[in-house]
PDB file of C-alpha atoms in Angstrom:
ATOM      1  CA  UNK A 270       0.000   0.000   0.000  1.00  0.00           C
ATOM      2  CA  UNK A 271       1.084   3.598   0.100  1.00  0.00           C
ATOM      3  CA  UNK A 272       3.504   4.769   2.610  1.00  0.00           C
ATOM      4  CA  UNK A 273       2.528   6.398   5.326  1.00  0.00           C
ATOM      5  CA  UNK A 274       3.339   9.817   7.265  1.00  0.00           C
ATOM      6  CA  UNK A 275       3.443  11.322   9.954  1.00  0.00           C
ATOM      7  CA  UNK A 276       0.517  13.921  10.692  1.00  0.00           C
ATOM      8  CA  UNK A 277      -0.810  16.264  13.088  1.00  0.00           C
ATOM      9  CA  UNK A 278       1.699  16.419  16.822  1.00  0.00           C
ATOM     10  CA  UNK A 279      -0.998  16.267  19.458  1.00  0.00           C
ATOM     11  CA  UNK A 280       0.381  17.841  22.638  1.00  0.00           C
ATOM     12  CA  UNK A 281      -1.499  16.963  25.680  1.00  0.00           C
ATOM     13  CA  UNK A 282       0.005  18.856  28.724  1.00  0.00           C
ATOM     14  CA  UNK A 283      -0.076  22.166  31.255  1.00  0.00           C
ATOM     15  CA  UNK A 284       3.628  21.582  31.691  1.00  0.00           C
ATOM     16  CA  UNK A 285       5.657  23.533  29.401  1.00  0.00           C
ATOM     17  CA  UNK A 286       5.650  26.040  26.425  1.00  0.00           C
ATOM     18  CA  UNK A 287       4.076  24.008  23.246  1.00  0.00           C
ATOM     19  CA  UNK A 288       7.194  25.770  21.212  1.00  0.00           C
ATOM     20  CA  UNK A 289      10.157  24.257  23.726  1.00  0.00           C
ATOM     21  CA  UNK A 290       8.539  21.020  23.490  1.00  0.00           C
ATOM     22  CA  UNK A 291       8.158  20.827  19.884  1.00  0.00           C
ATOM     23  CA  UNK A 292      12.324  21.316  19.847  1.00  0.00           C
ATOM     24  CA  UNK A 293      12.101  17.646  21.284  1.00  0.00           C
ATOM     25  CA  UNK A 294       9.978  16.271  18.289  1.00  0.00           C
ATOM     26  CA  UNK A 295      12.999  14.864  15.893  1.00  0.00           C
ATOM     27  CA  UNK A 296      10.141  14.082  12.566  1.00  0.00           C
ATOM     28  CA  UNK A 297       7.968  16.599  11.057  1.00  0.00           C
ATOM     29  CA  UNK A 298       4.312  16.722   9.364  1.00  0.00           C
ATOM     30  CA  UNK A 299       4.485  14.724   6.248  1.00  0.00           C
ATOM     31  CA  UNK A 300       7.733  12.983   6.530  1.00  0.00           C
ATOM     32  CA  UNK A 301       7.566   8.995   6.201  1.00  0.00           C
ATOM     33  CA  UNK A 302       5.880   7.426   9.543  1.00  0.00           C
ATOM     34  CA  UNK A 303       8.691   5.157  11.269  1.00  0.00           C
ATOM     35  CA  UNK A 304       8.270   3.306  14.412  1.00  0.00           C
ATOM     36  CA  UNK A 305      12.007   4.349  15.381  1.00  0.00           C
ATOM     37  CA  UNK A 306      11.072   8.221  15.364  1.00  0.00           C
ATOM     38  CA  UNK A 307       8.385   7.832  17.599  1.00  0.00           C
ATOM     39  CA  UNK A 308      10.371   5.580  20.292  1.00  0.00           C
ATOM     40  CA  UNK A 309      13.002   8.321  19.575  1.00  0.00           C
ATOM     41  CA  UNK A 310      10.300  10.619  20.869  1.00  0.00           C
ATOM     42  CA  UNK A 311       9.481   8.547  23.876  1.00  0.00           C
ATOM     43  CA  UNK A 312      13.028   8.201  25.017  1.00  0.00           C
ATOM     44  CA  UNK A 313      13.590  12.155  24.385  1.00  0.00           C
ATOM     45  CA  UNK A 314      10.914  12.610  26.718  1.00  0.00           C
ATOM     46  CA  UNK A 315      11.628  10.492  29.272  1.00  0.00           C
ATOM     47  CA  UNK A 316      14.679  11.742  29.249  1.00  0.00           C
ATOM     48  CA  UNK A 317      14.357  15.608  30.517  1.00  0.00           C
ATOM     49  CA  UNK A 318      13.240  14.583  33.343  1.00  0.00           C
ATOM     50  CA  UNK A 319      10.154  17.234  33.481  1.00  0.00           C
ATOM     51  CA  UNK A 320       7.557  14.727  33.235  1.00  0.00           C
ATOM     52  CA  UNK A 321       6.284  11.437  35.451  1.00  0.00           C
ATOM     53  CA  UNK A 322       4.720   9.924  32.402  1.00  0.00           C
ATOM     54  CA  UNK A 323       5.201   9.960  28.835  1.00  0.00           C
ATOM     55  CA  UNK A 324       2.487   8.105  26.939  1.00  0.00           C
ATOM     56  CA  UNK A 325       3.391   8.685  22.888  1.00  0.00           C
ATOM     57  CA  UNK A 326       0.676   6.471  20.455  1.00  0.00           C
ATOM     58  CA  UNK A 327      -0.592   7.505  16.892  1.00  0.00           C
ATOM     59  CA  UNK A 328      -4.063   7.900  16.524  1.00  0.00           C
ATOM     60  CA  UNK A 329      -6.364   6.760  14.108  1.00  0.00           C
ATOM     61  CA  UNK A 330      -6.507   8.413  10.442  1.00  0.00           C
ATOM     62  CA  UNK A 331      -9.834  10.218  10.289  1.00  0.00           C
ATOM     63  CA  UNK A 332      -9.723  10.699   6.220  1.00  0.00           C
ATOM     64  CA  UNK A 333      -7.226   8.816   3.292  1.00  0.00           C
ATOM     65  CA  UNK A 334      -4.512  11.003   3.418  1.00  0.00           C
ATOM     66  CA  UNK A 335      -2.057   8.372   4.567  1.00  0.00           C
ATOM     67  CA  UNK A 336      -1.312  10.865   7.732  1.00  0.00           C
ATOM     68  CA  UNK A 337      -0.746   9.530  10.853  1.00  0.00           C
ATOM     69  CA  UNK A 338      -1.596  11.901  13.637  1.00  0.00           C
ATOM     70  CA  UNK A 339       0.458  11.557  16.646  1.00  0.00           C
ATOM     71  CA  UNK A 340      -1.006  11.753  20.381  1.00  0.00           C
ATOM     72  CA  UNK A 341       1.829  12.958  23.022  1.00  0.00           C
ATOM     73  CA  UNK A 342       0.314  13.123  26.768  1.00  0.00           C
ATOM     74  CA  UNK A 343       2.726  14.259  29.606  1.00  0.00           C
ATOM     75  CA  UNK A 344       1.736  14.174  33.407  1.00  0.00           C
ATOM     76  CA  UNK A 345       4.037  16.664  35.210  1.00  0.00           C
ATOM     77  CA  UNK A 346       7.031  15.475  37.402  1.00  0.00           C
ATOM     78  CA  UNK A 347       6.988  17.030  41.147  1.00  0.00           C
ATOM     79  CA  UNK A 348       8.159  20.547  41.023  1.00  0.00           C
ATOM     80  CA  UNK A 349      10.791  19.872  44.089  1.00  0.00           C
ATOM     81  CA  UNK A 350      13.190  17.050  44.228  1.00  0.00           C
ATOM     82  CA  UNK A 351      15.381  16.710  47.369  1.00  0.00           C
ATOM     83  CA  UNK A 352      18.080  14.377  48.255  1.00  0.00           C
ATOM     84  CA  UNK A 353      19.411  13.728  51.631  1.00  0.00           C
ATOM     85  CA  UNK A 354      23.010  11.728  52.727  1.00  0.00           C
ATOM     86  CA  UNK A 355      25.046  10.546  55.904  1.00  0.00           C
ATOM     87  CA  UNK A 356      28.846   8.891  55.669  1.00  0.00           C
ATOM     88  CA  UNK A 357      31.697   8.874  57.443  1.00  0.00           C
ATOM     89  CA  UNK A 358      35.221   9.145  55.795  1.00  0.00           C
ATOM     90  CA  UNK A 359      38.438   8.422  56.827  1.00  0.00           C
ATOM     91  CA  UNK A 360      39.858  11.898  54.991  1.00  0.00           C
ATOM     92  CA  UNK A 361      36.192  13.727  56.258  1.00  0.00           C
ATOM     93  CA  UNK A 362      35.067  12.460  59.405  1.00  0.00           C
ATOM     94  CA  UNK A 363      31.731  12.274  59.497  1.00  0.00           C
ATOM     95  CA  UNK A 364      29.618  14.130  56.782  1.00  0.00           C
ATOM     96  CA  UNK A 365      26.301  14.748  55.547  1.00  0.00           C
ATOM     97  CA  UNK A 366      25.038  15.880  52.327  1.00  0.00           C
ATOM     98  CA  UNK A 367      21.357  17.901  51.341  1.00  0.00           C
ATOM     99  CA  UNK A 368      20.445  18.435  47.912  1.00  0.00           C
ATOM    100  CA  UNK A 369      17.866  20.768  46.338  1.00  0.00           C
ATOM    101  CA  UNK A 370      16.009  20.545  42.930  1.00  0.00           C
ATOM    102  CA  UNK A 371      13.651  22.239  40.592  1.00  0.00           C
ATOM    103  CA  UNK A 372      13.449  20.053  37.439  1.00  0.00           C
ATOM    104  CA  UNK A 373      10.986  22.813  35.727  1.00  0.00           C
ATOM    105  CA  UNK A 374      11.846  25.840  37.056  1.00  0.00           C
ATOM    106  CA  UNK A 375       9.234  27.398  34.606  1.00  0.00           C
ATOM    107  CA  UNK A 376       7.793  27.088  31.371  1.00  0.00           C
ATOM    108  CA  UNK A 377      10.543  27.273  29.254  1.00  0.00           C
ATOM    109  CA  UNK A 378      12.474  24.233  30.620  1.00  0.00           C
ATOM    110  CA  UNK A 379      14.809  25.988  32.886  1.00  0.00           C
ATOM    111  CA  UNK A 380      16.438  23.890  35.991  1.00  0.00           C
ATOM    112  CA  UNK A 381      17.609  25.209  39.230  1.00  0.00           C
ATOM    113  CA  UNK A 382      19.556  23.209  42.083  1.00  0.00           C
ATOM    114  CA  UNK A 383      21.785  23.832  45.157  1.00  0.00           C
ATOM    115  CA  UNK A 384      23.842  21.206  46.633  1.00  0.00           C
ATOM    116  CA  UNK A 385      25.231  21.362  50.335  1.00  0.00           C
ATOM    117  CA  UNK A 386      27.946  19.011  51.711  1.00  0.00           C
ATOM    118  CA  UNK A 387      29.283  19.421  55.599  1.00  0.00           C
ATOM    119  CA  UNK A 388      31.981  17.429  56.864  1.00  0.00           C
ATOM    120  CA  UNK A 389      34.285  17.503  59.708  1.00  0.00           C
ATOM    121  CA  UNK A 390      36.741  19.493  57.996  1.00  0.00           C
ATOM    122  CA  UNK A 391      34.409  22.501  56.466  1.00  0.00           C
ATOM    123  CA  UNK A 392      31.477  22.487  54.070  1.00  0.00           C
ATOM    124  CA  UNK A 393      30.403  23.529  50.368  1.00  0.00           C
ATOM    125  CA  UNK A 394      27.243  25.252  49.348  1.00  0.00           C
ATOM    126  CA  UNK A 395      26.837  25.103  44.882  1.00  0.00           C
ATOM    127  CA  UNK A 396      24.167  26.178  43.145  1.00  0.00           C
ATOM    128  CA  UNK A 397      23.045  25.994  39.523  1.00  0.00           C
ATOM    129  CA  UNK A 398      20.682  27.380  37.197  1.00  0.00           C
ATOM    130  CA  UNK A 399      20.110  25.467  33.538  1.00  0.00           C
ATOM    131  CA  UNK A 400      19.249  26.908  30.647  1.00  0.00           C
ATOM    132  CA  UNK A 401      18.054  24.704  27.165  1.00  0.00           C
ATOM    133  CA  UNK A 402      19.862  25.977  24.398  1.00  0.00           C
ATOM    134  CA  UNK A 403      20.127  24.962  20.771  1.00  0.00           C
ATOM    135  CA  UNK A 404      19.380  21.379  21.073  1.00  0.00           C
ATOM    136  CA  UNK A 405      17.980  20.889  24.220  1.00  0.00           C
ATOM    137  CA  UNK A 406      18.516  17.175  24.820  1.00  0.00           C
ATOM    138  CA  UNK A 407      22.481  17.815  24.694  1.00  0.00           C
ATOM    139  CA  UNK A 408      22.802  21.625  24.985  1.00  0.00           C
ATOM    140  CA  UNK A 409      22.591  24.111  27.861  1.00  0.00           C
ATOM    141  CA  UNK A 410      24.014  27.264  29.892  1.00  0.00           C
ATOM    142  CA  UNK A 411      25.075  26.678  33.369  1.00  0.00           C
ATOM    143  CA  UNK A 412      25.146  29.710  35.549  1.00  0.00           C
ATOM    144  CA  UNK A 413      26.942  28.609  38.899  1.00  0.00           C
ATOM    145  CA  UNK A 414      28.055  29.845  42.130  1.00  0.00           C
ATOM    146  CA  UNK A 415      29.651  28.027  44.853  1.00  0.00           C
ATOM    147  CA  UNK A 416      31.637  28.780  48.337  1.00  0.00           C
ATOM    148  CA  UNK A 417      33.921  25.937  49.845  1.00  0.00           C
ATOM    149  CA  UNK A 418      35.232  26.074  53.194  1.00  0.00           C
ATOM    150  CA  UNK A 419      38.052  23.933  54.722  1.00  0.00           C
ATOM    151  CA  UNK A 420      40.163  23.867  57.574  1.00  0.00           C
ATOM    152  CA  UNK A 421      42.627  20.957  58.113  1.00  0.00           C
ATOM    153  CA  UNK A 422      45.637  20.874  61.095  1.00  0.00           C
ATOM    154  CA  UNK A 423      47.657  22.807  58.398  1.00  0.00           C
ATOM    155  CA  UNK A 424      45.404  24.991  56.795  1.00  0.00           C
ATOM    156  CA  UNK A 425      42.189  26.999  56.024  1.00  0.00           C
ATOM    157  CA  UNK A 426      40.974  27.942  53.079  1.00  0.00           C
ATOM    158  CA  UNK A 427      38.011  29.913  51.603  1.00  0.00           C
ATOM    159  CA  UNK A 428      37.362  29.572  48.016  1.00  0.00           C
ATOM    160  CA  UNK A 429      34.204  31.899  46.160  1.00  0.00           C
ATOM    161  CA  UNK A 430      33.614  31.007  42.323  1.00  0.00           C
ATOM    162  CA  UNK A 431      30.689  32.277  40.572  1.00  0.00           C
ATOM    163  CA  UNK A 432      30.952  31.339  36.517  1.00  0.00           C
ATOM    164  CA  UNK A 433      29.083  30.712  33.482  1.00  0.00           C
ATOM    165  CA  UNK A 434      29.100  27.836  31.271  1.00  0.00           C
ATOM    166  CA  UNK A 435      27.965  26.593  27.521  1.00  0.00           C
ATOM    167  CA  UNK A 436      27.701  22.747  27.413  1.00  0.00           C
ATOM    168  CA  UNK A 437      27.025  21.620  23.703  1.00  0.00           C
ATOM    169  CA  UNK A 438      27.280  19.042  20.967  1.00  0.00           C
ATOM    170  CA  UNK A 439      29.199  19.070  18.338  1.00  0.00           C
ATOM    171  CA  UNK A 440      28.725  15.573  15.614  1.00  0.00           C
ATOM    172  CA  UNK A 441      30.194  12.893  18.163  1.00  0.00           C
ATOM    173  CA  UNK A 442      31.835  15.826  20.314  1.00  0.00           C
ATOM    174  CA  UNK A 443      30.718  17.057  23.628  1.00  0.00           C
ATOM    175  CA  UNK A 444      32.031  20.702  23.804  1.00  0.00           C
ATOM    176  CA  UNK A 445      32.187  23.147  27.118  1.00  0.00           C
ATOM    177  CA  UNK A 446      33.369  26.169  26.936  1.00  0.00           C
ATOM    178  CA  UNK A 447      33.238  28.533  30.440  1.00  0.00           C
ATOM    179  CA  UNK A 448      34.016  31.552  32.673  1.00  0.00           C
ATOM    180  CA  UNK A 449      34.815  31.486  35.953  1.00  0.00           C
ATOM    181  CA  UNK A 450      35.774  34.056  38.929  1.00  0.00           C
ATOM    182  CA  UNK A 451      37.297  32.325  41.735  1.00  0.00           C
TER     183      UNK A 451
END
């Protein structure tokens, strides 16, 4: 029979901006209908880590066109993610670790986290802010800032970095190029 293609891109969710999601989508309207593209779509998905569930299905033709429309419905993720740790170290002592996420910081895809680590010997406090750029399953800005703090029997030390990062792909190349004050 005649090939088919792909149709209409049904987006079903409250979760993000229709236009940052459709940067996921890697097949257009009309181009041949492949079972690969839409588990390519699936996995995408998954992937960001925005959503709980991903449910992608075609739905039924409603005329001969040979179009496949395709049916995307997302159920957001929790808006806060945190993360809690105890250890003990022979170079630390004892430690303890809190972490801090926003997987959707809003509507355009934008992250946020902090990370705090306290040990017997000082502590670190990190925080991050993502941006999707370009591509955004591989690309992204970091903004950062972090202070570390550490005092052993010789020394003590205070270090302040706030810096700026592009994280991007390049063919088979994973490129990063950054600023930092320190």
């Amino acid at each position: 029979g005649a090939r088919h293609h792909f149709g209409d891109i049904i987006l079903k969710q409250n979760v993000l901006e229709e236009a940052f999601l459709k940067r996921y989508i890697p097949f257009e309207k009309g181009t041949p209908y492949t079972l690969n593209q839409m588990i390519d779509l699936q996995q995408a998905l998954n992937d960001t880590d925005y959503f709980q569930t991903v449910e992608v299905s075609h739905e039924e033709s409603n005329d001969d066109s040979n179009e496949i429309p395709v049916s995307v419905k997302l159920t957001a993720r929790k808006p806060h993610r945190f993360s809690f740790g105890l250890g003990y170290g022979s170079d630390t002592g004892a430690r303890a670790k809190f972490g801090w996420q926003m997987p959707r910081f809003n509507s355009s895809g934008h992250r946020f986290n902090t990370e705090t680590n306290i040990s017997q010997l000082g502590y670190n406090i990190a925080a991050y802010y993502r941006v999707p750029v370009f591509n955004p399953r591989t690309d992204q800005m970091i903004y950062s800032t972090a202070v570390v703090h550490e005092e052993t029997d010789s020394s003590e030390s205070t270090i302040r970095n706030i810096g700026t990062s592009l994280n991007h792909s390049r063919n088979d190349w994973r490129e990063s190029i950054s600023l930092n004050y320190q």
